[in-house]
PDB file of C-alpha atoms in Angstrom:
ATOM      1  CA  MET A   1     -62.173-158.331 193.299  1.00  0.00           C
ATOM      2  CA  LEU A   2     -64.062-161.232 192.059  1.00  0.00           C
ATOM      3  CA  SER A   3     -62.085-163.628 191.738  1.00  0.00           C
ATOM      4  CA  TYR A   4     -61.342-165.620 187.890  1.00  0.00           C
ATOM      5  CA  ASP A   5     -62.763-169.373 189.984  1.00  0.00           C
ATOM      6  CA  THR A   6     -65.389-167.653 191.727  1.00  0.00           C
ATOM      7  CA  CYS A   7     -66.412-166.690 187.852  1.00  0.00           C
ATOM      8  CA  LEU A   8     -66.311-170.144 186.636  1.00  0.00           C
ATOM      9  CA  ASN A   9     -67.934-171.947 189.531  1.00  0.00           C
ATOM     10  CA  ARG A  10     -70.844-169.264 189.323  1.00  0.00           C
ATOM     11  CA  PHE A  11     -70.918-169.817 185.818  1.00  0.00           C
ATOM     12  CA  LEU A  12     -70.677-173.684 185.985  1.00  0.00           C
ATOM     13  CA  SER A  13     -73.650-173.425 188.598  1.00  0.00           C
ATOM     14  CA  TYR A  14     -75.903-171.384 186.253  1.00  0.00           C
ATOM     15  CA  LEU A  15     -75.504-173.832 183.154  1.00  0.00           C
ATOM     16  CA  HIS A  16     -76.094-176.667 185.171  1.00  0.00           C
ATOM     17  CA  GLU A  17     -79.318-175.391 187.248  1.00  0.00           C
ATOM     18  CA  ILE A  18     -80.248-173.046 184.608  1.00  0.00           C
ATOM     19  CA  ARG A  19     -79.213-174.282 181.902  1.00  0.00           C
ATOM     20  CA  GLY A  20     -80.232-177.722 182.272  1.00  0.00           C
ATOM     21  CA  TYR A  21     -76.643-179.135 180.953  1.00  0.00           C
ATOM     22  CA  SER A  22     -75.005-182.498 181.350  1.00  0.00           C
ATOM     23  CA  ALA A  23     -72.454-183.715 183.323  1.00  0.00           C
ATOM     24  CA  ASN A  24     -69.911-184.610 180.412  1.00  0.00           C
ATOM     25  CA  THR A  25     -70.965-180.857 179.426  1.00  0.00           C
ATOM     26  CA  LEU A  26     -69.849-179.546 182.493  1.00  0.00           C
ATOM     27  CA  GLU A  27     -66.975-181.584 183.210  1.00  0.00           C
ATOM     28  CA  ALA A  28     -66.085-180.471 179.355  1.00  0.00           C
ATOM     29  CA  TYR A  29     -66.613-176.794 180.110  1.00  0.00           C
ATOM     30  CA  GLY A  30     -64.386-177.064 183.265  1.00  0.00           C
ATOM     31  CA  ARG A  31     -61.796-178.549 181.631  1.00  0.00           C
ATOM     32  CA  ASP A  32     -61.267-176.082 179.188  1.00  0.00           C
ATOM     33  CA  LEU A  33     -61.549-172.828 181.773  1.00  0.00           C
ATOM     34  CA  LEU A  34     -59.667-174.375 184.100  1.00  0.00           C
ATOM     35  CA  GLN A  35     -56.620-174.321 181.449  1.00  0.00           C
ATOM     36  CA  PHE A  36     -56.730-171.328 180.902  1.00  0.00           C
ATOM     37  CA  ARG A  37     -57.077-170.183 184.647  1.00  0.00           C
ATOM     38  CA  ASP A  38     -53.887-172.446 184.696  1.00  0.00           C
ATOM     39  CA  TYR A  39     -52.560-170.402 181.903  1.00  0.00           C
ATOM     40  CA  CYS A  40     -53.262-166.941 183.838  1.00  0.00           C
ATOM     41  CA  ARG A  41     -51.672-167.972 186.465  1.00  0.00           C
ATOM     42  CA  GLU A  42     -48.755-167.979 185.073  1.00  0.00           C
ATOM     43  CA  TYR A  43     -48.790-165.537 182.596  1.00  0.00           C
ATOM     44  CA  TYR A  44     -50.081-162.880 185.274  1.00  0.00           C
ATOM     45  CA  SER A  45     -47.694-165.024 187.888  1.00  0.00           C
ATOM     46  CA  GLU A  46     -50.514-164.502 190.766  1.00  0.00           C
ATOM     47  CA  PRO A  47     -52.539-168.126 192.083  1.00  0.00           C
ATOM     48  CA  GLU A  48     -55.536-165.855 192.230  1.00  0.00           C
ATOM     49  CA  ILE A  49     -56.427-163.565 188.828  1.00  0.00           C
ATOM     50  CA  ASP A  50     -58.837-160.618 189.273  1.00  0.00           C
ATOM     51  CA  ILE A  51     -61.230-161.196 186.254  1.00  0.00           C
ATOM     52  CA  LYS A  52     -61.460-157.849 185.489  1.00  0.00           C
ATOM     53  CA  LYS A  53     -57.683-158.380 184.827  1.00  0.00           C
ATOM     54  CA  ILE A  54     -57.910-160.368 181.310  1.00  0.00           C
ATOM     55  CA  ASP A  55     -57.672-158.642 178.303  1.00  0.00           C
ATOM     56  CA  LYS A  56     -57.557-159.570 174.773  1.00  0.00           C
ATOM     57  CA  LEU A  57     -54.259-159.946 174.434  1.00  0.00           C
ATOM     58  CA  THR A  58     -54.251-162.203 177.209  1.00  0.00           C
ATOM     59  CA  LEU A  59     -56.491-164.823 175.300  1.00  0.00           C
ATOM     60  CA  ARG A  60     -54.366-164.370 171.754  1.00  0.00           C
ATOM     61  CA  HIS A  61     -51.540-165.374 173.603  1.00  0.00           C
ATOM     62  CA  PHE A  62     -52.735-168.448 174.953  1.00  0.00           C
ATOM     63  CA  LEU A  63     -54.760-169.260 171.933  1.00  0.00           C
ATOM     64  CA  GLY A  64     -51.715-168.828 170.484  1.00  0.00           C
ATOM     65  CA  LYS A  65     -50.090-171.274 172.537  1.00  0.00           C
ATOM     66  CA  LEU A  66     -51.966-173.589 171.998  1.00  0.00           C
ATOM     67  CA  SER A  67     -51.339-173.590 168.677  1.00  0.00           C
ATOM     68  CA  GLU A  68     -48.234-173.936 168.953  1.00  0.00           C
ATOM     69  CA  GLU A  69     -48.784-177.360 170.630  1.00  0.00           C
ATOM     70  CA  GLY A  70     -50.216-178.434 167.539  1.00  0.00           C
ATOM     71  CA  GLN A  71     -53.824-178.295 168.814  1.00  0.00           C
ATOM     72  CA  SER A  72     -56.056-178.355 165.876  1.00  0.00           C
ATOM     73  CA  ALA A  73     -58.433-175.679 164.585  1.00  0.00           C
ATOM     74  CA  LYS A  74     -61.290-177.746 166.244  1.00  0.00           C
ATOM     75  CA  THR A  75     -60.190-177.413 169.568  1.00  0.00           C
ATOM     76  CA  ILE A  76     -59.070-173.908 170.021  1.00  0.00           C
ATOM     77  CA  ALA A  77     -62.318-173.217 168.759  1.00  0.00           C
ATOM     78  CA  ARG A  78     -64.095-175.327 171.533  1.00  0.00           C
ATOM     79  CA  LYS A  79     -61.867-173.778 174.240  1.00  0.00           C
ATOM     80  CA  LEU A  80     -62.643-170.208 172.820  1.00  0.00           C
ATOM     81  CA  ALA A  81     -66.501-170.683 172.321  1.00  0.00           C
ATOM     82  CA  ALA A  82     -66.373-171.311 175.861  1.00  0.00           C
ATOM     83  CA  LEU A  83     -63.843-168.976 177.059  1.00  0.00           C
ATOM     84  CA  LYS A  84     -66.507-166.352 174.550  1.00  0.00           C
ATOM     85  CA  SER A  85     -69.474-168.050 177.042  1.00  0.00           C
ATOM     86  CA  LEU A  86     -67.867-167.342 180.261  1.00  0.00           C
ATOM     87  CA  PHE A  87     -67.408-163.840 179.693  1.00  0.00           C
ATOM     88  CA  LYS A  88     -70.712-163.074 178.403  1.00  0.00           C
ATOM     89  CA  PHE A  89     -71.587-164.580 181.269  1.00  0.00           C
ATOM     90  CA  ALA A  90     -69.718-161.732 183.234  1.00  0.00           C
ATOM     91  CA  MET A  91     -70.687-159.209 181.785  1.00  0.00           C
ATOM     92  CA  ARG A  92     -74.496-159.972 182.127  1.00  0.00           C
ATOM     93  CA  ASN A  93     -74.102-160.140 185.887  1.00  0.00           C
ATOM     94  CA  GLU A  94     -71.733-157.008 186.027  1.00  0.00           C
ATOM     95  CA  TRP A  95     -68.308-158.348 186.808  1.00  0.00           C
ATOM     96  CA  ILE A  96     -67.281-156.466 184.212  1.00  0.00           C
ATOM     97  CA  GLU A  97     -67.023-153.842 181.306  1.00  0.00           C
ATOM     98  CA  LYS A  98     -66.379-155.578 178.509  1.00  0.00           C
ATOM     99  CA  ASN A  99     -66.138-158.679 176.958  1.00  0.00           C
ATOM    100  CA  PRO A 100     -61.974-159.478 175.929  1.00  0.00           C
ATOM    101  CA  ALA A 101     -63.071-162.334 174.473  1.00  0.00           C
ATOM    102  CA  TYR A 102     -66.494-160.430 171.659  1.00  0.00           C
ATOM    103  CA  ALA A 103     -63.539-159.740 169.011  1.00  0.00           C
ATOM    104  CA  ILE A 104     -61.606-162.743 168.279  1.00  0.00           C
ATOM    105  CA  ARG A 105     -62.596-164.667 165.935  1.00  0.00           C
ATOM    106  CA  SER A 106     -62.762-168.539 166.169  1.00  0.00           C
ATOM    107  CA  PRO A 107     -60.407-170.604 163.550  1.00  0.00           C
ATOM    108  CA  LYS A 108     -61.971-171.496 160.083  1.00  0.00           C
ATOM    109  CA  LEU A 109     -62.658-175.378 160.766  1.00  0.00           C
ATOM    110  CA  PRO A 110     -61.912-177.603 157.895  1.00  0.00           C
ATOM    111  CA  SER A 111     -65.332-178.732 156.868  1.00  0.00           C
ATOM    112  CA  LYS A 112     -65.763-182.627 157.409  1.00  0.00           C
ATOM    113  CA  LEU A 113     -68.997-184.703 156.096  1.00  0.00           C
ATOM    114  CA  PRO A 114     -70.328-187.139 158.864  1.00  0.00           C
ATOM    115  CA  VAL A 115     -68.633-190.879 158.139  1.00  0.00           C
ATOM    116  CA  PHE A 116     -72.060-193.559 158.148  1.00  0.00           C
ATOM    117  CA  ILE A 117     -72.760-197.090 157.352  1.00  0.00           C
ATOM    118  CA  THR A 118     -74.123-197.902 153.958  1.00  0.00           C
ATOM    119  CA  GLN A 119     -77.597-199.045 154.037  1.00  0.00           C
ATOM    120  CA  GLU A 120     -76.742-202.196 152.694  1.00  0.00           C
ATOM    121  CA  GLN A 121     -73.481-202.634 155.170  1.00  0.00           C
ATOM    122  CA  MET A 122     -76.282-201.463 158.150  1.00  0.00           C
ATOM    123  CA  ARG A 123     -78.319-204.937 156.805  1.00  0.00           C
ATOM    124  CA  ALA A 124     -75.369-207.337 157.228  1.00  0.00           C
ATOM    125  CA  LEU A 125     -74.261-205.329 160.329  1.00  0.00           C
ATOM    126  CA  PHE A 126     -77.688-206.595 161.659  1.00  0.00           C
ATOM    127  CA  ARG A 127     -77.311-210.422 160.491  1.00  0.00           C
ATOM    128  CA  SER A 128     -73.875-210.481 162.048  1.00  0.00           C
ATOM    129  CA  ILE A 129     -75.067-209.969 165.776  1.00  0.00           C
ATOM    130  CA  PRO A 130     -75.994-213.191 167.879  1.00  0.00           C
ATOM    131  CA  ALA A 131     -79.087-212.641 170.332  1.00  0.00           C
ATOM    132  CA  ASP A 132     -78.517-215.591 171.745  1.00  0.00           C
ATOM    133  CA  THR A 133     -77.937-214.217 175.523  1.00  0.00           C
ATOM    134  CA  PHE A 134     -78.596-211.517 178.232  1.00  0.00           C
ATOM    135  CA  ILE A 135     -75.549-209.867 176.725  1.00  0.00           C
ATOM    136  CA  HIS A 136     -75.798-210.137 173.262  1.00  0.00           C
ATOM    137  CA  SER A 137     -79.860-209.310 173.327  1.00  0.00           C
ATOM    138  CA  ARG A 138     -78.715-206.520 174.872  1.00  0.00           C
ATOM    139  CA  ASP A 139     -75.898-205.252 172.452  1.00  0.00           C
ATOM    140  CA  LYS A 140     -78.241-205.840 169.614  1.00  0.00           C
ATOM    141  CA  ALA A 141     -80.976-203.875 171.333  1.00  0.00           C
ATOM    142  CA  LEU A 142     -78.808-200.906 171.569  1.00  0.00           C
ATOM    143  CA  VAL A 143     -77.591-200.533 168.729  1.00  0.00           C
ATOM    144  CA  ASP A 144     -81.101-201.311 167.072  1.00  0.00           C
ATOM    145  CA  LEU A 145     -82.360-198.153 168.595  1.00  0.00           C
ATOM    146  CA  ILE A 146     -79.536-196.043 168.429  1.00  0.00           C
ATOM    147  CA  TYR A 147     -80.211-196.967 164.327  1.00  0.00           C
ATOM    148  CA  SER A 148     -83.832-196.770 164.560  1.00  0.00           C
ATOM    149  CA  THR A 149     -84.194-193.522 166.201  1.00  0.00           C
ATOM    150  CA  GLY A 150     -80.635-191.292 165.487  1.00  0.00           C
ATOM    151  CA  MET A 151     -80.750-190.693 169.577  1.00  0.00           C
ATOM    152  CA  ARG A 152     -77.092-189.728 171.261  1.00  0.00           C
ATOM    153  CA  LEU A 153     -75.253-191.733 173.256  1.00  0.00           C
ATOM    154  CA  ASN A 154     -75.977-189.819 176.248  1.00  0.00           C
ATOM    155  CA  GLU A 155     -80.076-189.617 175.690  1.00  0.00           C
ATOM    156  CA  LEU A 156     -79.584-194.089 174.960  1.00  0.00           C
ATOM    157  CA  VAL A 157     -78.096-194.486 178.492  1.00  0.00           C
ATOM    158  CA  GLN A 158     -80.504-192.520 180.326  1.00  0.00           C
ATOM    159  CA  LEU A 159     -83.677-194.056 178.998  1.00  0.00           C
ATOM    160  CA  ASN A 160     -86.199-195.833 181.972  1.00  0.00           C
ATOM    161  CA  ILE A 161     -88.553-198.710 180.955  1.00  0.00           C
ATOM    162  CA  MET A 162     -91.357-195.815 181.284  1.00  0.00           C
ATOM    163  CA  ASP A 163     -90.116-193.977 178.908  1.00  0.00           C
ATOM    164  CA  LEU A 164     -90.841-197.143 175.762  1.00  0.00           C
ATOM    165  CA  ASN A 165     -94.056-197.635 174.473  1.00  0.00           C
ATOM    166  CA  THR A 166     -94.433-200.956 173.108  1.00  0.00           C
ATOM    167  CA  HIS A 167     -97.947-200.064 172.400  1.00  0.00           C
ATOM    168  CA  GLY A 168     -97.532-197.229 170.148  1.00  0.00           C
ATOM    169  CA  ASN A 169     -94.350-198.142 168.920  1.00  0.00           C
ATOM    170  CA  THR A 170     -92.321-194.692 169.897  1.00  0.00           C
ATOM    171  CA  VAL A 171     -89.266-193.514 173.240  1.00  0.00           C
ATOM    172  CA  SER A 172     -89.404-190.512 175.102  1.00  0.00           C
ATOM    173  CA  VAL A 173     -85.708-188.608 175.458  1.00  0.00           C
ATOM    174  CA  VAL A 174     -84.886-185.841 176.872  1.00  0.00           C
ATOM    175  CA  GLY A 175     -81.910-184.353 174.853  1.00  0.00           C
ATOM    176  CA  LYS A 176     -79.670-181.056 175.267  1.00  0.00           C
ATOM    177  CA  GLY A 177     -81.923-177.960 177.312  1.00  0.00           C
ATOM    178  CA  ASP A 178     -83.907-180.743 178.699  1.00  0.00           C
ATOM    179  CA  LYS A 179     -86.086-180.662 175.671  1.00  0.00           C
ATOM    180  CA  GLN A 180     -88.236-184.046 175.318  1.00  0.00           C
ATOM    181  CA  ARG A 181     -89.229-185.389 172.126  1.00  0.00           C
ATOM    182  CA  VAL A 182     -91.046-188.346 171.704  1.00  0.00           C
ATOM    183  CA  LEU A 183     -89.229-190.832 168.576  1.00  0.00           C
ATOM    184  CA  PRO A 184     -90.453-193.175 165.914  1.00  0.00           C
ATOM    185  CA  VAL A 185     -88.993-197.042 166.838  1.00  0.00           C
ATOM    186  CA  GLY A 186     -89.461-199.012 163.815  1.00  0.00           C
ATOM    187  CA  THR A 187     -91.184-202.501 164.295  1.00  0.00           C
ATOM    188  CA  GLU A 188     -87.931-204.251 163.758  1.00  0.00           C
ATOM    189  CA  THR A 189     -86.094-202.862 166.764  1.00  0.00           C
ATOM    190  CA  MET A 190     -89.308-203.347 168.768  1.00  0.00           C
ATOM    191  CA  LYS A 191     -88.461-206.898 168.415  1.00  0.00           C
ATOM    192  CA  SER A 192     -85.493-206.433 169.273  1.00  0.00           C
ATOM    193  CA  LEU A 193     -85.551-204.360 172.480  1.00  0.00           C
ATOM    194  CA  GLU A 194     -88.470-207.459 173.457  1.00  0.00           C
ATOM    195  CA  ALA A 195     -86.264-209.776 173.145  1.00  0.00           C
ATOM    196  CA  TYR A 196     -83.225-208.187 175.216  1.00  0.00           C
ATOM    197  CA  LEU A 197     -86.235-207.522 177.866  1.00  0.00           C
ATOM    198  CA  THR A 198     -87.177-210.958 177.971  1.00  0.00           C
ATOM    199  CA  PHE A 199     -83.939-212.360 178.739  1.00  0.00           C
ATOM    200  CA  ARG A 200     -82.914-209.421 181.483  1.00  0.00           C
ATOM    201  CA  ARG A 201     -86.273-210.930 183.381  1.00  0.00           C
ATOM    202  CA  GLU A 202     -85.300-214.346 183.169  1.00  0.00           C
ATOM    203  CA  LYS A 203     -82.165-213.494 184.006  1.00  0.00           C
ATOM    204  CA  TYR A 204     -82.350-210.722 187.020  1.00  0.00           C
ATOM    205  CA  GLY A 205     -86.282-211.221 186.839  1.00  0.00           C
ATOM    206  CA  SER A 206     -88.539-208.343 187.318  1.00  0.00           C
ATOM    207  CA  TYR A 207     -88.040-204.364 187.834  1.00  0.00           C
ATOM    208  CA  GLU A 208     -89.706-201.348 187.925  1.00  0.00           C
ATOM    209  CA  THR A 209     -90.658-198.744 185.093  1.00  0.00           C
ATOM    210  CA  TYR A 210     -88.406-196.597 186.769  1.00  0.00           C
ATOM    211  CA  SER A 211     -85.766-199.393 186.899  1.00  0.00           C
ATOM    212  CA  PRO A 212     -83.204-198.259 183.892  1.00  0.00           C
ATOM    213  CA  LEU A 213     -83.983-199.519 180.313  1.00  0.00           C
ATOM    214  CA  PHE A 214     -80.193-200.772 179.810  1.00  0.00           C
ATOM    215  CA  ILE A 215     -78.290-202.404 182.191  1.00  0.00           C
ATOM    216  CA  SER A 216     -74.889-204.116 182.492  1.00  0.00           C
ATOM    217  CA  LYS A 217     -73.902-207.546 184.309  1.00  0.00           C
ATOM    218  CA  GLN A 218     -74.475-206.205 187.472  1.00  0.00           C
ATOM    219  CA  ASN A 219     -77.972-205.281 187.163  1.00  0.00           C
ATOM    220  CA  LYS A 220     -77.243-201.060 187.122  1.00  0.00           C
ATOM    221  CA  ARG A 221     -77.759-198.489 184.598  1.00  0.00           C
ATOM    222  CA  ILE A 222     -75.691-198.930 182.009  1.00  0.00           C
ATOM    223  CA  SER A 223     -72.646-196.085 181.406  1.00  0.00           C
ATOM    224  CA  PRO A 224     -71.724-194.445 177.665  1.00  0.00           C
ATOM    225  CA  ARG A 225     -68.237-195.627 178.027  1.00  0.00           C
ATOM    226  CA  ASP A 226     -70.017-199.118 178.513  1.00  0.00           C
ATOM    227  CA  VAL A 227     -72.197-198.391 175.592  1.00  0.00           C
ATOM    228  CA  GLN A 228     -69.377-197.027 173.526  1.00  0.00           C
ATOM    229  CA  TYR A 229     -66.693-199.700 174.380  1.00  0.00           C
ATOM    230  CA  ARG A 230     -69.675-202.838 173.134  1.00  0.00           C
ATOM    231  CA  ILE A 231     -70.769-200.705 170.067  1.00  0.00           C
ATOM    232  CA  GLU A 232     -67.028-199.455 168.693  1.00  0.00           C
ATOM    233  CA  LYS A 233     -66.121-203.907 169.285  1.00  0.00           C
ATOM    234  CA  ILE A 234     -69.435-204.656 167.015  1.00  0.00           C
ATOM    235  CA  ILE A 235     -68.629-202.596 164.007  1.00  0.00           C
ATOM    236  CA  ARG A 236     -64.405-203.274 164.099  1.00  0.00           C
ATOM    237  CA  ALA A 237     -65.520-207.078 164.024  1.00  0.00           C
ATOM    238  CA  PHE A 238     -68.027-206.535 161.250  1.00  0.00           C
ATOM    239  CA  SER A 239     -66.020-204.320 159.282  1.00  0.00           C
ATOM    240  CA  GLU A 240     -61.755-204.031 160.325  1.00  0.00           C
ATOM    241  CA  GLY A 241     -61.707-201.529 157.737  1.00  0.00           C
ATOM    242  CA  ALA A 242     -64.649-199.833 159.080  1.00  0.00           C
ATOM    243  CA  ARG A 243     -62.687-195.489 159.407  1.00  0.00           C
ATOM    244  CA  LYS A 244     -64.837-194.572 161.823  1.00  0.00           C
ATOM    245  CA  ASN A 245     -67.476-197.182 164.848  1.00  0.00           C
ATOM    246  CA  SER A 246     -68.229-194.859 167.166  1.00  0.00           C
ATOM    247  CA  PRO A 247     -71.916-194.850 168.403  1.00  0.00           C
ATOM    248  CA  HIS A 248     -72.190-191.404 166.603  1.00  0.00           C
ATOM    249  CA  VAL A 249     -71.694-193.179 163.846  1.00  0.00           C
ATOM    250  CA  LEU A 250     -75.298-194.656 163.910  1.00  0.00           C
ATOM    251  CA  ARG A 251     -76.788-191.301 164.321  1.00  0.00           C
ATOM    252  CA  HIS A 252     -75.018-190.333 160.847  1.00  0.00           C
ATOM    253  CA  SER A 253     -76.225-193.685 159.052  1.00  0.00           C
ATOM    254  CA  PHE A 254     -79.804-193.046 160.393  1.00  0.00           C
ATOM    255  CA  ALA A 255     -79.933-189.052 159.113  1.00  0.00           C
ATOM    256  CA  THR A 256     -77.786-190.364 156.228  1.00  0.00           C
ATOM    257  CA  HIS A 257     -80.393-193.329 155.253  1.00  0.00           C
ATOM    258  CA  LEU A 258     -83.411-191.154 155.308  1.00  0.00           C
ATOM    259  CA  LEU A 259     -82.364-188.347 153.346  1.00  0.00           C
ATOM    260  CA  GLU A 260     -81.263-190.780 150.665  1.00  0.00           C
ATOM    261  CA  ASN A 261     -84.648-192.519 150.500  1.00  0.00           C
ATOM    262  CA  GLY A 262     -86.463-188.893 150.428  1.00  0.00           C
ATOM    263  CA  ALA A 263     -86.810-187.858 154.099  1.00  0.00           C
ATOM    264  CA  ASP A 264     -87.602-183.815 154.411  1.00  0.00           C
ATOM    265  CA  LEU A 265     -85.056-181.704 156.183  1.00  0.00           C
ATOM    266  CA  GLN A 266     -86.801-180.185 158.665  1.00  0.00           C
ATOM    267  CA  ALA A 267     -88.403-183.815 159.909  1.00  0.00           C
ATOM    268  CA  VAL A 268     -84.926-185.226 160.352  1.00  0.00           C
ATOM    269  CA  ARG A 269     -83.945-182.119 161.834  1.00  0.00           C
ATOM    270  CA  SER A 270     -87.102-183.169 164.805  1.00  0.00           C
ATOM    271  CA  LEU A 271     -85.657-186.622 165.025  1.00  0.00           C
ATOM    272  CA  LEU A 272     -82.244-185.837 165.679  1.00  0.00           C
ATOM    273  CA  GLY A 273     -83.275-182.651 167.823  1.00  0.00           C
ATOM    274  CA  HIS A 274     -81.217-180.217 166.275  1.00  0.00           C
ATOM    275  CA  SER A 275     -82.242-177.051 167.626  1.00  0.00           C
ATOM    276  CA  SER A 276     -80.823-175.641 163.855  1.00  0.00           C
ATOM    277  CA  LEU A 277     -81.510-176.932 160.586  1.00  0.00           C
ATOM    278  CA  SER A 278     -78.608-175.508 159.606  1.00  0.00           C
ATOM    279  CA  THR A 279     -76.410-177.971 162.304  1.00  0.00           C
ATOM    280  CA  THR A 280     -78.910-180.764 160.136  1.00  0.00           C
ATOM    281  CA  GLN A 281     -77.709-179.418 156.814  1.00  0.00           C
ATOM    282  CA  ILE A 282     -74.656-180.887 156.776  1.00  0.00           C
ATOM    283  CA  TYR A 283     -76.166-184.416 156.036  1.00  0.00           C
ATOM    284  CA  THR A 284     -77.777-183.288 152.567  1.00  0.00           C
ATOM    285  CA  HIS A 285     -74.273-184.462 151.041  1.00  0.00           C
ATOM    286  CA  VAL A 286     -75.898-188.299 151.102  1.00  0.00           C
ATOM    287  CA  ASN A 287     -77.767-187.236 148.513  1.00  0.00           C
ATOM    288  CA  THR A 288     -75.579-185.972 146.104  1.00  0.00           C
ATOM    289  CA  GLY A 289     -75.262-189.801 144.109  1.00  0.00           C
ATOM    290  CA  ARG A 290     -79.090-190.203 144.296  1.00  0.00           C
ATOM    291  CA  LEU A 291     -79.555-187.011 142.299  1.00  0.00           C
ATOM    292  CA  LYS A 292     -76.821-187.624 139.667  1.00  0.00           C
ATOM    293  CA  ASP A 293     -79.023-190.474 139.383  1.00  0.00           C
ATOM    294  CA  VAL A 294     -81.895-188.483 139.011  1.00  0.00           C
ATOM    295  CA  TYR A 295     -80.110-186.115 136.759  1.00  0.00           C
ATOM    296  CA  ARG A 296     -78.665-188.508 134.480  1.00  0.00           C
ATOM    297  CA  GLN A 297     -82.255-190.421 133.681  1.00  0.00           C
ATOM    298  CA  ALA A 298     -84.026-186.851 133.602  1.00  0.00           C
ATOM    299  CA  HIS A 299     -81.984-183.936 132.105  1.00  0.00           C
ATOM    300  CA  PRO A 300     -81.799-183.904 128.421  1.00  0.00           C
ATOM    301  CA  ARG A 301     -77.963-182.480 129.010  1.00  0.00           C
ATOM    302  CA  ALA A 302     -76.858-185.391 131.279  1.00  0.00           C
ATOM    303  CA  GLY A 303     -76.395-187.487 128.016  1.00  0.00           C
ATOM    304  CA  ARG A 304     -78.081-190.525 128.375  1.00  0.00           C
ATOM    305  CA  GLN A 305     -79.822-192.667 125.264  1.00  0.00           C
ATOM    306  CA  ASN A 306     -82.864-189.928 123.591  1.00  0.00           C
ATOM    307  CA  LYS A 307     -85.984-191.374 123.593  1.00  0.00           C
ATOM    308  CA  PRO A 308     -86.763-193.353 120.193  1.00  0.00           C
ATOM    309  CA  HIS A 309     -88.511-191.308 116.919  1.00  0.00           C
ATOM    310  CA  ASN A 310     -92.308-192.107 116.294  1.00  0.00           C
ATOM    311  CA  LYS A 311     -93.017-193.173 112.923  1.00  0.00           C
ATOM    312  CA  ASN A 312     -93.532-189.275 111.586  1.00  0.00           C
ATOM    313  CA  GLY A 313     -89.892-188.464 112.774  1.00  0.00           C
ATOM    314  CA  GLY A 314     -90.812-186.733 115.863  1.00  0.00           C
ATOM    315  CA  HIS A 315     -90.268-187.116 119.250  1.00  0.00           C
ATOM    316  CA  ASP A 316     -93.069-189.704 121.213  1.00  0.00           C
ATOM    317  CA  GLU A 317     -95.159-188.530 123.768  1.00  0.00           C
ATOM    318  CA  SER A 318     -95.557-189.083 127.423  1.00  0.00           C
TER     319      SER A 318
END
């Protein structure tokens, strides 16, 4: 007998050692899959569950229970995706003969458009952030770098000094699946980073190239939680009515503003580190207003005023 727990431990080791998943992702997988383990213990009235014993009906009952508890479709879909991956892994290793999760459909998710800050609001936001102390200059550099590059929060906190190329105005990040990409950094953003590093040297002295790029007051690598707190505080202070103020809003704004200004979707995909273009396509909603303006100005049936007639009664040629 191969127990569910043994299968789970081997699966998480595979995700960590072979697939290179981050600690946060592994924690999320583990949390969801352990919840199912606890459900199975109650469902089968057994402390240790044979992986072969779990069938489609068990999974359906589990998902139904989640729905009854008021879990969102997104949460249920995430847990089902984790279970599908686990059983697919078990199938590949020939620990089970059938994947009980294979034919179970994921709940339909409502289409949610990314929340973003407008270009004018971003300019005002940067004007509102002070940069007169180590903490202030660091926080401004945090906001600036995420917005300038579109990098993820976890990519940001893992940066070291050596990842920043101040001469070439680029930064190297390691994204999901240990995929590395080199991102351009704007001139103004580089100035924010240099100002922060100047305050840092004055406060903590020189640093090695392998030192963390962003540090806390304790001179240690800043945590994702601290970055999230600081950025939320900045955005909330700037706009109390902001619908959302997480670091991810800056990433959404980065992609949105690139597309608003005519950037190629494929290029935006590469900058964001998306493996699939379909993931990036959700940002195409931002062009709707701009396209309407273009349409109104250019299309003969858009209700615009006709061009003036020439003396011969025809339209002026252009």
